[in-house]
mmCIF file of C-alpha atoms in Angstrom:
data_model
loop_
_atom_site.group_PDB
_atom_site.id
_atom_site.type_symbol
_atom_site.label_atom_id
_atom_site.label_comp_id
_atom_site.label_asym_id
_atom_site.label_seq_id
_atom_site.Cartn_x
_atom_site.Cartn_y
_atom_site.Cartn_z
ATOM 1 C CA PRO A 100 -0.035 0.072 -0.033
ATOM 2 C CA LEU A 101 1.011 3.530 -0.739
ATOM 3 C CA TYR A 102 0.713 4.741 2.833
ATOM 4 C CA LEU A 103 3.440 2.274 4.117
ATOM 5 C CA SER A 104 6.198 3.113 1.573
ATOM 6 C CA PRO A 105 7.654 6.003 3.777
ATOM 7 C CA LEU A 106 7.733 3.562 6.890
ATOM 8 C CA ILE A 107 9.323 0.812 4.795
ATOM 9 C CA GLY A 108 12.039 3.358 3.629
ATOM 10 C CA LEU A 109 12.657 4.293 7.265
ATOM 11 C CA ILE A 110 13.022 0.743 8.378
ATOM 12 C CA ARG A 111 15.502 0.136 5.532
ATOM 13 C CA LEU A 112 17.523 3.226 6.686
ATOM 14 C CA VAL A 113 17.647 2.002 10.294
ATOM 15 C CA LYS A 114 18.672 -1.574 9.358
ATOM 16 C CA SER A 115 21.455 -0.376 6.963
ATOM 17 C CA PRO A 116 24.974 -0.705 8.369
ATOM 18 C CA SER A 117 25.718 3.005 7.592
ATOM 19 C CA HIS A 118 23.050 4.067 10.155
ATOM 20 C CA PHE A 119 25.577 4.268 12.995
ATOM 21 C CA PRO A 120 28.765 6.127 12.357
ATOM 22 C CA ARG A 121 31.709 3.865 13.328
ATOM 23 C CA SER A 122 32.429 6.097 16.213
ATOM 24 C CA ARG A 123 28.904 5.627 17.773
ATOM 25 C CA CYS A 124 28.548 2.003 16.834
ATOM 26 C CA PRO A 125 27.912 -0.239 19.855
ATOM 27 C CA ARG A 126 30.586 -2.749 18.894
ATOM 28 C CA HIS A 127 34.244 -3.049 18.399
ATOM 29 C CA HIS A 128 35.668 -4.362 15.173
ATOM 30 C CA SER A 129 39.092 -5.866 15.923
ATOM 31 C CA TYR A 130 41.220 -7.957 13.574
ATOM 32 C CA THR A 131 43.537 -11.027 13.959
ATOM 33 C CA LYS A 132 46.966 -11.202 12.725
ATOM 34 C CA PRO A 133 48.642 -14.599 12.242
ATOM 35 C CA ARG A 134 52.324 -14.634 12.993
ATOM 36 C CA GLY A 135 54.451 -13.692 9.997
ATOM 37 C CA GLN A 136 51.307 -12.727 8.002
ATOM 38 C CA ILE A 137 49.348 -9.543 7.340
ATOM 39 C CA PRO A 138 46.388 -8.788 9.309
ATOM 40 C CA ASP A 139 42.986 -10.291 8.154
ATOM 41 C CA TYR A 140 40.755 -7.233 7.533
ATOM 42 C CA SER A 141 38.066 -9.302 5.784
ATOM 43 C CA ALA A 142 36.842 -11.068 8.895
ATOM 44 C CA PRO A 143 36.749 -8.787 11.974
ATOM 45 C CA VAL A 144 36.114 -10.125 15.471
ATOM 46 C CA VAL A 145 33.148 -8.137 16.790
ATOM 47 C CA ILE A 146 32.980 -7.670 20.411
ATOM 48 C CA SER A 147 30.703 -5.280 22.477
ATOM 49 C CA ARG A 148 32.120 -1.738 23.073
ATOM 50 C CA LYS A 149 31.621 -2.028 26.825
ATOM 51 C CA GLY A 150 34.449 -3.918 28.389
ATOM 52 C CA ALA A 151 36.262 -4.886 25.052
ATOM 53 C CA THR A 152 39.313 -6.629 26.385
ATOM 54 C CA VAL A 153 41.832 -9.125 25.013
ATOM 55 C CA GLU A 154 40.132 -11.712 27.163
ATOM 56 C CA LYS A 155 36.759 -11.222 25.415
ATOM 57 C CA PHE A 156 38.573 -11.118 21.948
ATOM 58 C CA CYS A 157 40.111 -14.603 22.759
ATOM 59 C CA HIS A 158 36.740 -15.912 23.928
ATOM 60 C CA ARG A 159 35.072 -14.749 20.716
ATOM 61 C CA ILE A 160 37.602 -16.774 18.619
ATOM 62 C CA HIS A 161 37.569 -19.977 20.699
ATOM 63 C CA LYS A 162 36.596 -20.640 24.266
ATOM 64 C CA GLY A 163 39.695 -22.749 24.945
ATOM 65 C CA LEU A 164 42.069 -20.155 23.701
ATOM 66 C CA LEU A 165 42.457 -18.439 27.263
ATOM 67 C CA GLU A 166 43.827 -21.701 28.607
ATOM 68 C CA GLN A 167 46.700 -21.436 26.171
ATOM 69 C CA PHE A 168 47.031 -17.658 26.315
ATOM 70 C CA LYS A 169 50.423 -16.268 27.216
ATOM 71 C CA ASN A 170 50.197 -12.619 25.967
ATOM 72 C CA ALA A 171 49.153 -10.616 22.919
ATOM 73 C CA LEU A 172 50.660 -8.120 20.589
ATOM 74 C CA VAL A 173 48.336 -5.168 19.826
ATOM 75 C CA TRP A 174 48.653 -2.644 16.894
ATOM 76 C CA GLY A 175 46.290 0.327 17.016
ATOM 77 C CA SER A 176 44.976 3.323 19.052
ATOM 78 C CA SER A 177 44.987 1.429 22.327
ATOM 79 C CA ALA A 178 48.564 0.543 22.245
ATOM 80 C CA LYS A 179 51.118 2.965 23.639
ATOM 81 C CA HIS A 180 53.629 1.814 20.880
ATOM 82 C CA ASN A 181 53.154 -0.501 17.943
ATOM 83 C CA PRO A 182 53.189 -3.382 18.650
ATOM 84 C CA GLN A 183 52.570 -3.488 22.370
ATOM 85 C CA ARG A 184 52.790 -6.708 24.303
ATOM 86 C CA VAL A 185 49.733 -6.866 26.542
ATOM 87 C CA GLY A 186 47.850 -9.153 28.929
ATOM 88 C CA LYS A 187 44.380 -10.352 28.831
ATOM 89 C CA ASP A 188 43.082 -7.289 30.716
ATOM 90 C CA HIS A 189 44.066 -4.873 28.093
ATOM 91 C CA LYS A 190 41.179 -2.753 26.782
ATOM 92 C CA LEU A 191 40.969 -2.706 22.975
ATOM 93 C CA ALA A 192 39.800 0.201 20.890
ATOM 94 C CA ASP A 193 37.976 -0.035 17.555
ATOM 95 C CA GLU A 194 39.987 -1.263 14.578
ATOM 96 C CA ASP A 195 42.905 -2.650 16.746
ATOM 97 C CA VAL A 196 44.966 -5.627 15.346
ATOM 98 C CA VAL A 197 45.685 -8.480 17.841
ATOM 99 C CA GLN A 198 48.047 -11.240 17.581
ATOM 100 C CA ILE A 199 47.667 -13.947 20.295
ATOM 101 C CA ILE A 200 50.849 -15.590 21.605
ATOM 102 C CA LYS A 201 50.261 -19.078 23.137
ATOM 103 C CA LYS A 202 52.083 -20.910 25.839
ATOM 104 C CA ILE A 203 54.572 -23.564 24.849
ATOM 105 C CA LYS A 204 53.718 -26.775 26.462
#
């Protein structure tokens, strides 16, 4: 019906990814970096903005990863220098790149 077309347009606008500017988006997009390779920007690890830590980043990748976690290297705005060696309590910023270093058994 003709009277619903403005409402449908509004719904499409709200559902579109460009509705939230990245600075106001409720989630962080961080990226993985395998050792010796370039970061994988095609598949971000999405975590909530509130309490975005390396620990939650590891948990989103695999629940058993924290048992093997030694430390992480972080590139981005949350790091004091690039790369910065951090622990699991380090707070991540949007667009950070993270490389997980596992314990040697």
